[in-house]
PDB file of C-alpha atoms in Angstrom:
ATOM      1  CA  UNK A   1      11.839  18.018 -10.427  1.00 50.00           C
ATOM      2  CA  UNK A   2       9.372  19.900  -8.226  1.00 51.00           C
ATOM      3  CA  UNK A   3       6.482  17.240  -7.663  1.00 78.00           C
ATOM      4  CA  UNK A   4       9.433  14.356  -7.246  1.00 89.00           C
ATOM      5  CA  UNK A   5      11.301  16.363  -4.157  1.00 93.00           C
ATOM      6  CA  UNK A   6       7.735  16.761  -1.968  1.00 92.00           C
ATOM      7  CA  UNK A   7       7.316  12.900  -2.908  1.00 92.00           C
ATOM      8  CA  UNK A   8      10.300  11.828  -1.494  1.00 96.00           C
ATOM      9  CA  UNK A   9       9.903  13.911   1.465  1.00 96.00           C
ATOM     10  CA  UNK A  10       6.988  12.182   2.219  1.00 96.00           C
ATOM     11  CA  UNK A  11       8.480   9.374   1.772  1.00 97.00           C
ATOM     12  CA  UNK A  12      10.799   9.570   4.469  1.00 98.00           C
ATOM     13  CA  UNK A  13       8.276  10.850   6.801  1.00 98.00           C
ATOM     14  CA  UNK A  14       5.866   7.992   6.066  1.00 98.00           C
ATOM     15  CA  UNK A  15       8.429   5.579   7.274  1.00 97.00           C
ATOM     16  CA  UNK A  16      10.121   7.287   9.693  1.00 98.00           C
ATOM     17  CA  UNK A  17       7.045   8.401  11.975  1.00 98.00           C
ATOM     18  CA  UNK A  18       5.104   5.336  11.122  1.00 97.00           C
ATOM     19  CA  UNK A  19       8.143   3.373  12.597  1.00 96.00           C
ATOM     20  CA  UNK A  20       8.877   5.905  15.116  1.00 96.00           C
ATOM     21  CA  UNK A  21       4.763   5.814  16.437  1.00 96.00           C
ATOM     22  CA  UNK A  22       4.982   2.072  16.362  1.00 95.00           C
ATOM     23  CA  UNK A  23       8.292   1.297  17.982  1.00 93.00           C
ATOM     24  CA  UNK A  24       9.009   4.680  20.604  1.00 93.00           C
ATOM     25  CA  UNK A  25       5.975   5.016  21.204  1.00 94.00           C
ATOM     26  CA  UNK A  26       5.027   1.383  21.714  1.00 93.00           C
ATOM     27  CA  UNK A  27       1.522   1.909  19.261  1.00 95.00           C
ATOM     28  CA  UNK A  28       2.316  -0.762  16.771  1.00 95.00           C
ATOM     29  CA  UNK A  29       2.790  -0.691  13.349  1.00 96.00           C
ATOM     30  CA  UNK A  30      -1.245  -1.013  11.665  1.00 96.00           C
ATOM     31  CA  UNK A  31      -2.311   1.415  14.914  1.00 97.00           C
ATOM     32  CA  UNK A  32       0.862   3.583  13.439  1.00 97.00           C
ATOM     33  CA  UNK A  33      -0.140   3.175  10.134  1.00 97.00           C
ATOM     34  CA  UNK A  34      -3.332   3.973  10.132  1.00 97.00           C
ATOM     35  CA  UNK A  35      -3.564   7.067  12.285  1.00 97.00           C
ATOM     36  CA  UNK A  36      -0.677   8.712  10.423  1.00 98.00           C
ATOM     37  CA  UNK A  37      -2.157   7.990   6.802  1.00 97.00           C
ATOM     38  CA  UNK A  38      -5.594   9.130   7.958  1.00 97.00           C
ATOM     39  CA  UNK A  39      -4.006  12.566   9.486  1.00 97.00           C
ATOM     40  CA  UNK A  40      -2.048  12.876   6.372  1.00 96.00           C
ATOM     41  CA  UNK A  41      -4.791  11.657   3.835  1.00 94.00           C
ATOM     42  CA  UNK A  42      -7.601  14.133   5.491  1.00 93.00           C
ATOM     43  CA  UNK A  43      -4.696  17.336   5.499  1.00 93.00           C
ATOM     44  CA  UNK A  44      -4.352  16.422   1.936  1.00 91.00           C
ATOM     45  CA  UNK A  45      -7.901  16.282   1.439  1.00 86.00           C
ATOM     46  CA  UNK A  46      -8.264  20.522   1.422  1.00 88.00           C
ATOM     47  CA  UNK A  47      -6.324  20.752  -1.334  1.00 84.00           C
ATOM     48  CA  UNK A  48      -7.103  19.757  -5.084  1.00 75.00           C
ATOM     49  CA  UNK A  49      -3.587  19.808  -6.728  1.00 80.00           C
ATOM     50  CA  UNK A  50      -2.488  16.930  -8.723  1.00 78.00           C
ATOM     51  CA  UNK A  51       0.676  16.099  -6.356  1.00 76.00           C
ATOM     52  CA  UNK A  52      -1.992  16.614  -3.053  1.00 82.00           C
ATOM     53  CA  UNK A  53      -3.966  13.934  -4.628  1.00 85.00           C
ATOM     54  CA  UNK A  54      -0.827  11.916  -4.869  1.00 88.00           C
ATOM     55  CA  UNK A  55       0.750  12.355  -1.239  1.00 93.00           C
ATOM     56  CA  UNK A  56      -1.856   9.989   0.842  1.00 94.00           C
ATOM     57  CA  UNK A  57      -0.875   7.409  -2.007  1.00 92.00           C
ATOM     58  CA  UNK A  58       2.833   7.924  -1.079  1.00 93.00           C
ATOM     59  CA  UNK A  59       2.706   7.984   2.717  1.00 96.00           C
ATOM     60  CA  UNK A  60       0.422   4.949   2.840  1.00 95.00           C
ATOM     61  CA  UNK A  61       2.940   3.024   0.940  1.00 95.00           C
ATOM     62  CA  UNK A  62       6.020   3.912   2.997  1.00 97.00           C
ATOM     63  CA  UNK A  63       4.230   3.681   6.204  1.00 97.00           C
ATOM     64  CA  UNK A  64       4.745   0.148   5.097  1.00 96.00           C
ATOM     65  CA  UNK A  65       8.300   0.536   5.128  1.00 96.00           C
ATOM     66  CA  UNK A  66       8.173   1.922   8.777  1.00 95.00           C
ATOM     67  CA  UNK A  67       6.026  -1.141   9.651  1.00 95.00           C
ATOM     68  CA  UNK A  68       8.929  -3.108   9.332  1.00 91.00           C
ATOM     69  CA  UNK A  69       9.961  -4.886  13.129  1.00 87.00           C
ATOM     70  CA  UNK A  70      12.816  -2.997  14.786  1.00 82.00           C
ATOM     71  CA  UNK A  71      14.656  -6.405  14.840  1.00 81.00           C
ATOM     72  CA  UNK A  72      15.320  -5.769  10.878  1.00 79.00           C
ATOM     73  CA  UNK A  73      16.370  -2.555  11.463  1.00 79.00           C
ATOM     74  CA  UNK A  74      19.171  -1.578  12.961  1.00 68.00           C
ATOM     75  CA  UNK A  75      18.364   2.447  13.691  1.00 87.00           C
ATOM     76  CA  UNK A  76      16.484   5.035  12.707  1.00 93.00           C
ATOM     77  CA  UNK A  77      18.605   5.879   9.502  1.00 93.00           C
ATOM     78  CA  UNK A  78      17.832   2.726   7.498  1.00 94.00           C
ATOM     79  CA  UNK A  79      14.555   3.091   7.499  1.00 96.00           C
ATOM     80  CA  UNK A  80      15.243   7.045   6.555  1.00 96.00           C
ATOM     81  CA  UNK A  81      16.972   5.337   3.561  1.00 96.00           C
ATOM     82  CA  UNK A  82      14.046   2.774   2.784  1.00 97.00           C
ATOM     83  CA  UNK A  83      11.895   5.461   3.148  1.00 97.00           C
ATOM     84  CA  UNK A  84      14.287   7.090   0.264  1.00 97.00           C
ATOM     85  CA  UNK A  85      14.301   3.575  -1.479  1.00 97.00           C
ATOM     86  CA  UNK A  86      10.663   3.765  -1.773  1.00 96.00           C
ATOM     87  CA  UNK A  87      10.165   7.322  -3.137  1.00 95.00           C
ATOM     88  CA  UNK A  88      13.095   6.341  -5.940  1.00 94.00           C
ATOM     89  CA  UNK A  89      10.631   2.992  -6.656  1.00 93.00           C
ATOM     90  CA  UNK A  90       7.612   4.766  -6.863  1.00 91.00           C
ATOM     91  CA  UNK A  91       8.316   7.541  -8.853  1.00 90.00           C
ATOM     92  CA  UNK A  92      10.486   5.332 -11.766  1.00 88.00           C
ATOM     93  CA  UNK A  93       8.063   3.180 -11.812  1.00 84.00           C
ATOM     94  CA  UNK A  94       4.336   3.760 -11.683  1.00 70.00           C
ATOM     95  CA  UNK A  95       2.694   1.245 -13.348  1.00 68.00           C
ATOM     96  CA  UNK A  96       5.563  -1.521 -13.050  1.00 69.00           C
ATOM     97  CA  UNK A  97       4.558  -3.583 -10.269  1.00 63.00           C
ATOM     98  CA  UNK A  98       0.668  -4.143 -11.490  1.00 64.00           C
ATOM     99  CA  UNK A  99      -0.543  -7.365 -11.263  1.00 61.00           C
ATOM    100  CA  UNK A 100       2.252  -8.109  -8.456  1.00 61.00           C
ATOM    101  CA  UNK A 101      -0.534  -8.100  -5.618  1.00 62.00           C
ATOM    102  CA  UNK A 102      -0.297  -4.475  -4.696  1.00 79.00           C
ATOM    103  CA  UNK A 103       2.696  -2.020  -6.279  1.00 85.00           C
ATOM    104  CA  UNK A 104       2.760   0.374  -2.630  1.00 89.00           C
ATOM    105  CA  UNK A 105       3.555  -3.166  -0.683  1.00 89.00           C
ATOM    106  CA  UNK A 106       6.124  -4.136  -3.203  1.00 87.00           C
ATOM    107  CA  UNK A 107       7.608  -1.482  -3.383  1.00 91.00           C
ATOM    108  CA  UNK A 108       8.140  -1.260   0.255  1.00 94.00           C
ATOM    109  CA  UNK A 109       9.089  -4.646   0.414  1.00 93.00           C
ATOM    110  CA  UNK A 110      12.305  -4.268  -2.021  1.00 94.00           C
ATOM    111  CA  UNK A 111      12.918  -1.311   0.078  1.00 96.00           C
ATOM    112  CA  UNK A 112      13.347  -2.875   3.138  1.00 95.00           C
ATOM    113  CA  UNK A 113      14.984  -5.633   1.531  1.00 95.00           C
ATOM    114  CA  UNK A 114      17.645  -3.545   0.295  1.00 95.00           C
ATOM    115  CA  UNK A 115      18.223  -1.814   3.049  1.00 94.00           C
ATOM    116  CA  UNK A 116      18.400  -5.144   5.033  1.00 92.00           C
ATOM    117  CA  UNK A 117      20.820  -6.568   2.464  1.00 93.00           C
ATOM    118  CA  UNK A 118      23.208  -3.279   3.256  1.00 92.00           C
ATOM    119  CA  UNK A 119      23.354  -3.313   6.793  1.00 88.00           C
ATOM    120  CA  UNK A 120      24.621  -7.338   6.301  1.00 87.00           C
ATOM    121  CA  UNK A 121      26.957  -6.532   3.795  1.00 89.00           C
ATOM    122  CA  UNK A 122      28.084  -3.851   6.282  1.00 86.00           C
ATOM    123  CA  UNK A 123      28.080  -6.172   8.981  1.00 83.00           C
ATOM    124  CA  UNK A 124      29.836  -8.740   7.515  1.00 82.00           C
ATOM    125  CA  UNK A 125      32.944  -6.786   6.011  1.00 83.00           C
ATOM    126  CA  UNK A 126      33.232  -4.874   9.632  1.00 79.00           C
ATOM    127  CA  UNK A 127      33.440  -8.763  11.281  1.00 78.00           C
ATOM    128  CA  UNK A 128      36.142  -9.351   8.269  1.00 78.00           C
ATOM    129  CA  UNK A 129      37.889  -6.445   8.914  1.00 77.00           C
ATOM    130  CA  UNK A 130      37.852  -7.517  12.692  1.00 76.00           C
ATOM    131  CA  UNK A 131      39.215 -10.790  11.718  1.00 75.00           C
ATOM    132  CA  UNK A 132      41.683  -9.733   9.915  1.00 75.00           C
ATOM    133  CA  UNK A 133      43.370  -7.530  12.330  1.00 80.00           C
ATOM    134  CA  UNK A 134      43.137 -10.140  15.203  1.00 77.00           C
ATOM    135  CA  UNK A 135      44.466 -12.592  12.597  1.00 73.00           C
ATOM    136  CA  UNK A 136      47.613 -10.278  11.692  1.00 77.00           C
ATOM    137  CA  UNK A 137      47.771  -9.829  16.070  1.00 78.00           C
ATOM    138  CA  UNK A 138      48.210 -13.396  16.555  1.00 78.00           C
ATOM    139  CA  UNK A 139      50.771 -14.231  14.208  1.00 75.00           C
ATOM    140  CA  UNK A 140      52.905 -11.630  15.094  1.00 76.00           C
ATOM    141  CA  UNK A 141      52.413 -12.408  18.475  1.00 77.00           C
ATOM    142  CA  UNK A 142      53.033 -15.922  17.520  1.00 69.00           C
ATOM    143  CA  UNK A 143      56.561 -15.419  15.718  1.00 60.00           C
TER     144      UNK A 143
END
């Protein structure tokens, strides 16, 4: 339970500052990408724990998650929960996604496509719900 929570953490950051570098602060998401996971890789590089070995691994693969165009996206807390998406992925499932062309991009990629698949579903049922009430508006308007 210890070495999953500092996982997960960086997980979140990963995505949220690489998306936060590249979108607020108009870097792009490889520039974004790349300086964050070489500050966090060389921090990580002073210390020789097992789970400081494992952080770079972590925050490279959800920086690919925050890579993902603010058009997908609709805020800052999706990608928070992609970010969350990802740790989940990556710590259930190690050794799962070998031979899929690279297990840190897939795993990102479900992530995002999750979290994309939510904010439609939550879309959709708020345009339903909209609908609905103009629906019930005109017919009593009507009768």
């Amino acid at each position: 339970m210890l070495t999953i929570l500092p996982i997960y953490l960086t997980s979140v950051l990963g995505a949220f500052l690489t998306f936060l570098v590249s979108t607020k602060y108009k870097q792009g998401p490889v520039r974004a990408s790349a300086l964050l996971t070489l500050f966090v890789a060389s921090t990580c590089s002073l210390f020789s724990e097992d789970i400081a070995n494992q952080i770079p691994w972590v925050f490279f693969g959800a920086s690919f998650v925050g890579m993902t165009s603010s058009k997908l996206t609709r805020n800052y807390t999706s990608i928070v929960f992609a970010g969350i998406i990802f740790g989940f992925i990556y710590t259930v499932s190690p050794t799962f996604f070998n031979g899929y062309g690279g297990a840190l991009g897939t795993a990102a990629c479900i992530s995002i496509l999750v979290i994309i698949g939510l904010n439609n579903l939550i879309r959709h049922s708020k345009i339903s719900k909209k609908k609905k009430i103009l629906l019930q508006k005109i017919s009593k308007t009507s009768s």
